[in-house]
Amino acid sequence: MKKRYHNSRPRTPEVCPVCGEDVTPGAIACRGCGADHRTGWNLAASDYAGLDLPGDEFDYDEFMRREFGQRSKLAFGGLHPLWWLTAVILLIAMGIALLR
Protein backbone atom coordinates (compact mmCIF):
# COMPACT_ATOMS: atom_id res chain seq x y z
CA MET A 1 0.00 0.00 0.00
CA LYS A 2 1.39 3.40 -1.01
CA LYS A 3 1.55 6.24 1.44
CA ARG A 4 -0.28 9.39 0.58
CA TYR A 5 1.49 12.62 1.32
CA HIS A 6 -0.61 15.52 2.38
CA ASN A 7 0.23 19.03 1.43
CA SER A 8 1.22 20.69 4.70
CA ARG A 9 0.84 24.17 3.23
CA PRO A 10 -1.91 26.15 4.95
CA ARG A 11 -4.87 27.26 2.88
CA THR A 12 -4.29 30.52 1.01
CA PRO A 13 -6.30 33.38 2.52
CA GLU A 14 -8.53 35.51 0.30
CA VAL A 15 -7.02 38.71 1.69
CA CYS A 16 -3.45 39.01 2.95
CA PRO A 17 -3.49 39.51 6.73
CA VAL A 18 -0.25 41.50 6.50
CA CYS A 19 -0.98 44.16 3.85
CA GLY A 20 -4.66 43.67 2.97
CA GLU A 21 -3.98 42.92 -0.71
CA ASP A 22 -6.34 40.46 -2.45
CA VAL A 23 -4.58 37.09 -2.81
CA THR A 24 -5.19 34.96 -5.88
CA PRO A 25 -6.71 31.58 -4.94
CA GLY A 26 -3.97 28.95 -4.72
CA ALA A 27 -1.17 31.55 -4.67
CA ILE A 28 1.89 30.67 -2.66
CA ALA A 29 2.72 34.29 -1.77
CA CYS A 30 1.14 37.71 -1.59
CA ARG A 31 1.97 39.94 -4.54
CA GLY A 32 1.84 43.01 -2.30
CA CYS A 33 4.19 42.17 0.56
CA GLY A 34 5.59 38.69 -0.07
CA ALA A 35 3.96 37.00 2.92
CA ASP A 36 3.55 33.28 2.21
CA HIS A 37 2.67 29.92 3.68
CA ARG A 38 6.16 29.51 5.20
CA THR A 39 5.74 32.68 7.25
CA GLY A 40 2.26 31.63 8.20
CA TRP A 41 0.77 34.68 6.52
CA ASN A 42 1.72 36.68 9.58
CA LEU A 43 3.23 40.05 10.39
CA ALA A 44 6.70 38.52 10.68
CA ALA A 45 6.70 38.27 6.90
CA SER A 46 7.55 41.95 6.69
CA ASP A 47 10.32 41.76 9.31
CA TYR A 48 13.66 42.59 7.67
CA ALA A 49 15.84 41.89 10.71
CA GLY A 50 17.76 39.09 9.00
CA LEU A 51 18.75 41.14 5.96
CA ASP A 52 21.52 43.09 7.70
CA LEU A 53 20.30 46.43 6.34
CA PRO A 54 21.99 49.61 7.59
CA GLY A 55 20.28 51.33 10.48
CA ASP A 56 19.39 54.98 11.02
CA GLU A 57 22.98 55.74 12.00
CA PHE A 58 24.22 54.89 8.47
CA ASP A 59 26.36 57.71 7.05
CA TYR A 60 26.30 57.63 3.25
CA ASP A 61 29.15 60.14 2.83
CA GLU A 62 31.40 58.13 5.16
CA PHE A 63 30.52 54.95 3.27
CA MET A 64 31.49 56.57 -0.06
CA ARG A 65 34.81 57.82 1.35
CA ARG A 66 35.58 54.40 2.82
CA GLU A 67 34.65 52.47 -0.33
CA PHE A 68 35.93 54.79 -3.05
CA GLY A 69 38.46 57.07 -1.35
CA GLN A 70 38.85 60.78 -1.94
CA ARG A 71 37.85 62.44 -5.19
CA SER A 72 40.54 62.99 -7.73
CA LYS A 73 42.15 66.43 -7.50
CA LEU A 74 41.92 66.58 -11.30
CA ALA A 75 38.13 66.51 -11.24
CA PHE A 76 36.22 69.64 -12.30
CA GLY A 77 32.65 69.59 -11.09
CA GLY A 78 32.91 65.83 -10.51
CA LEU A 79 34.10 65.03 -14.05
CA HIS A 80 37.59 64.10 -15.11
CA PRO A 81 39.23 66.68 -17.44
CA LEU A 82 39.24 64.14 -20.28
CA TRP A 83 35.41 64.17 -20.30
CA TRP A 84 35.38 67.98 -20.36
CA LEU A 85 37.80 67.97 -23.30
CA THR A 86 35.65 65.40 -25.12
CA ALA A 87 32.52 67.51 -24.57
CA VAL A 88 34.22 70.66 -25.88
CA ILE A 89 35.51 68.87 -28.99
CA LEU A 90 32.04 67.43 -29.70
CA LEU A 91 30.41 70.86 -29.29
CA ILE A 92 32.91 72.44 -31.68
CA ALA A 93 32.37 69.64 -34.21
CA MET A 94 28.59 70.04 -33.99
CA GLY A 95 28.89 73.81 -34.39
CA ILE A 96 31.03 73.41 -37.50
CA ALA A 97 28.59 70.86 -38.94
CA LEU A 98 25.64 73.22 -38.38
CA LEU A 99 27.41 76.18 -40.03
CA ARG A 100 28.09 74.30 -43.27
XYZ file of N, CA and C in Angstrom:
300
model
N 0.833 -1.171 0.000
C 0.000 0.000 0.000
C 0.888 1.249 0.000
N 0.611 2.174 -0.908
C 1.391 3.397 -1.012
C 0.903 4.422 0.000
N 1.885 5.180 0.506
C 1.550 6.240 1.442
C 1.119 7.468 0.660
N 0.157 8.130 1.167
C -0.277 9.393 0.577
C 0.335 10.528 1.378
N 0.900 11.465 0.662
C 1.492 12.625 1.322
C 0.516 13.782 1.226
N 0.294 14.386 2.334
C -0.614 15.525 2.382
C 0.185 16.810 2.242
N -0.392 17.730 1.571
C 0.229 19.032 1.427
C 0.111 19.747 2.767
N 1.237 20.065 3.379
C 1.220 20.688 4.703
C 1.067 22.205 4.618
N 0.976 22.729 3.407
C 0.840 24.171 3.230
C -0.545 24.609 3.681
N -0.612 25.649 4.516
C -1.914 26.150 4.946
C -2.712 26.699 3.761
N -3.999 26.754 3.933
C -4.866 27.264 2.885
C -4.568 28.744 2.644
N -4.561 29.138 1.373
C -4.289 30.522 1.005
C -5.469 31.401 1.406
N -5.203 32.495 2.147
C -6.304 33.383 2.525
C -6.774 34.199 1.317
N -8.002 34.684 1.381
C -8.530 35.514 0.296
C -7.914 36.909 0.317
N -7.635 37.396 1.518
C -7.020 38.710 1.694
C -5.795 38.532 2.579
N -4.681 39.138 2.176
C -3.446 39.009 2.950
C -3.619 39.669 4.317
N -3.345 38.931 5.395
C -3.489 39.509 6.725
C -2.397 40.523 7.049
N -1.341 40.574 6.235
C -0.249 41.503 6.496
C -0.519 42.869 5.873
N -0.838 42.880 4.556
C -0.980 44.164 3.852
C -2.392 44.447 3.355
N -3.294 43.463 3.404
C -4.664 43.669 2.975
C -4.892 43.497 1.483
N -3.870 43.135 0.737
C -3.976 42.916 -0.714
C -4.805 41.658 -0.981
N -5.612 41.662 -2.052
C -6.336 40.458 -2.453
C -5.327 39.414 -2.920
N -5.495 38.182 -2.451
C -4.583 37.093 -2.809
C -5.296 36.162 -3.775
N -4.638 35.865 -4.878
C -5.193 34.959 -5.879
C -5.375 33.579 -5.267
N -6.512 32.921 -5.490
C -6.713 31.576 -4.938
C -5.603 30.627 -5.380
N -5.037 29.909 -4.437
C -3.971 28.949 -4.719
C -2.584 29.570 -4.797
N -2.480 30.889 -4.614
C -1.173 31.554 -4.671
C -0.307 31.085 -3.516
N 0.995 31.078 -3.740
C 1.893 30.667 -2.660
C 2.480 31.861 -1.918
N 2.244 33.086 -2.444
C 2.724 34.292 -1.770
C 1.866 35.475 -2.166
N 1.865 36.473 -1.322
C 1.138 37.710 -1.586
C 1.944 38.564 -2.557
N 1.275 39.080 -3.589
C 1.971 39.944 -4.544
C 2.319 41.289 -3.926
N 1.613 41.699 -2.899
C 1.836 43.006 -2.300
C 3.024 43.068 -1.361
N 3.142 42.088 -0.461
C 4.191 42.171 0.561
C 5.099 40.951 0.623
N 4.732 39.876 -0.064
C 5.589 38.689 -0.072
C 5.310 37.696 1.033
N 4.311 37.967 1.882
C 3.964 36.996 2.919
C 3.555 35.695 2.232
N 3.875 34.563 2.843
C 3.555 33.282 2.214
C 3.241 32.226 3.253
N 3.044 31.000 2.778
C 2.667 29.916 3.679
C 3.792 29.569 4.659
N 5.046 29.820 4.291
C 6.157 29.510 5.195
C 6.189 30.476 6.370
N 5.767 31.710 6.155
C 5.738 32.680 7.249
C 4.434 32.593 8.012
N 3.538 31.780 7.526
C 2.255 31.632 8.200
C 1.324 32.796 7.928
N 1.584 33.524 6.855
C 0.773 34.685 6.517
C 0.645 35.601 7.725
N 1.785 35.849 8.382
C 1.718 36.679 9.582
C 2.554 37.941 9.438
N 2.518 38.782 10.433
C 3.227 40.055 10.391
C 4.737 39.901 10.328
N 5.257 38.733 10.738
C 6.704 38.516 10.683
C 7.196 38.462 9.247
N 6.291 38.322 8.296
C 6.695 38.272 6.896
C 7.325 39.578 6.446
N 6.980 40.663 7.082
C 7.554 41.949 6.692
C 8.706 42.374 7.595
N 9.203 41.474 8.428
C 10.319 41.764 9.311
C 11.623 41.582 8.545
N 12.425 42.640 8.440
C 13.662 42.591 7.675
C 14.892 42.449 8.559
N 14.729 41.959 9.767
C 15.836 41.894 10.711
C 16.978 41.014 10.216
N 16.709 39.986 9.449
C 17.762 39.086 9.000
C 18.493 39.541 7.761
N 18.133 40.694 7.201
C 18.746 41.142 5.960
C 20.007 41.955 6.169
N 20.326 42.314 7.385
C 21.515 43.094 7.701
C 21.526 44.422 6.954
N 20.392 45.124 6.975
C 20.299 46.432 6.345
C 20.878 47.489 7.280
N 21.427 48.576 6.724
C 21.990 49.607 7.594
C 20.892 50.287 8.409
N 21.240 50.686 9.603
C 20.280 51.332 10.478
C 20.216 52.831 10.233
N 19.553 53.534 11.143
C 19.390 54.979 11.023
C 20.719 55.707 11.150
N 21.700 55.086 11.788
C 22.980 55.744 12.002
C 23.890 55.644 10.778
N 23.425 55.061 9.687
C 24.217 54.889 8.472
C 24.574 56.244 7.876
N 25.861 56.459 7.621
C 26.357 57.709 7.048
C 26.813 57.441 5.618
N 26.019 57.897 4.659
C 26.299 57.630 3.248
C 27.628 58.243 2.809
N 27.905 59.479 3.221
C 29.154 60.135 2.829
C 30.369 59.378 3.352
N 30.303 58.921 4.587
C 31.402 58.135 5.157
C 31.567 56.817 4.400
N 30.466 56.188 4.053
C 30.520 54.947 3.272
C 31.215 55.185 1.935
N 30.875 56.273 1.231
C 31.489 56.573 -0.062
C 32.986 56.836 0.092
N 33.374 57.567 1.126
C 34.810 57.815 1.347
C 35.545 56.518 1.639
N 34.938 55.663 2.452
C 35.577 54.401 2.816
C 35.690 53.464 1.619
N 34.660 53.401 0.800
C 34.653 52.473 -0.333
C 35.441 52.974 -1.530
N 35.363 54.274 -1.810
C 35.933 54.792 -3.048
C 37.046 55.801 -2.842
N 37.374 56.137 -1.615
C 38.459 57.071 -1.352
C 38.071 58.497 -1.674
N 39.070 59.368 -1.648
C 38.851 60.778 -1.935
C 38.681 60.995 -3.428
N 37.999 62.074 -3.784
C 37.855 62.439 -5.190
C 39.197 62.831 -5.764
N 39.328 62.599 -7.036
C 40.541 62.992 -7.729
C 40.684 64.503 -7.689
N 41.909 64.998 -7.497
C 42.145 66.434 -7.496
C 42.031 67.004 -8.896
N 42.046 66.141 -9.927
C 41.921 66.584 -11.301
C 40.469 66.827 -11.701
N 39.549 66.430 -10.871
C 38.134 66.513 -11.237
C 37.633 67.952 -11.208
N 36.857 68.327 -12.229
C 36.220 69.637 -12.305
C 34.719 69.407 -12.273
N 34.083 69.796 -11.199
C 32.646 69.590 -11.086
C 32.287 68.112 -11.066
N 33.188 67.264 -10.599
C 32.911 65.833 -10.510
C 33.298 65.046 -11.754
N 33.717 65.737 -12.827
C 34.098 65.030 -14.052
C 35.596 65.152 -14.277
N 36.178 64.110 -14.774
C 37.594 64.098 -15.112
C 37.827 65.044 -16.298
N 38.965 65.730 -16.349
C 39.229 66.676 -17.437
C 39.107 66.073 -18.838
N 39.358 64.786 -18.967
C 39.239 64.141 -20.275
C 37.799 64.216 -20.783
N 36.820 64.077 -19.891
C 35.412 64.172 -20.299
C 35.062 65.593 -20.703
N 35.605 66.585 -19.981
C 35.378 67.977 -20.358
C 35.947 68.252 -21.750
N 37.163 67.785 -22.000
C 37.795 67.969 -23.302
C 36.979 67.308 -24.406
N 36.480 66.108 -24.148
C 35.645 65.400 -25.122
C 34.373 66.185 -25.420
N 33.749 66.727 -24.392
C 32.517 67.508 -24.570
C 32.780 68.760 -25.399
N 33.889 69.446 -25.136
C 34.220 70.659 -25.881
C 34.472 70.332 -27.343
N 35.221 69.280 -27.609
C 35.512 68.871 -28.994
C 34.220 68.516 -29.728
N 33.319 67.790 -29.075
C 32.043 67.435 -29.702
C 31.190 68.672 -29.987
N 31.169 69.632 -29.058
C 30.409 70.862 -29.292
C 30.978 71.661 -30.473
N 32.282 71.733 -30.549
C 32.911 72.437 -31.676
C 32.593 71.735 -32.989
N 32.678 70.403 -33.005
C 32.372 69.636 -34.214
C 30.913 69.831 -34.622
N 30.009 69.843 -33.677
C 28.586 70.044 -33.994
C 28.346 71.461 -34.508
N 29.029 72.439 -33.923
C 28.892 73.814 -34.385
C 29.389 73.986 -35.810
N 30.503 73.355 -36.148
C 31.035 73.408 -37.504
C 30.078 72.740 -38.480
N 29.523 71.586 -38.064
C 28.593 70.862 -38.939
C 27.333 71.669 -39.187
N 26.855 72.407 -38.213
C 25.642 73.219 -38.381
C 25.876 74.453 -39.248
N 27.092 74.978 -39.247
C 27.408 76.184 -40.031
C 27.632 75.883 -41.509
N 27.827 74.659 -41.862
C 28.088 74.300 -43.270
C 26.829 74.248 -44.053
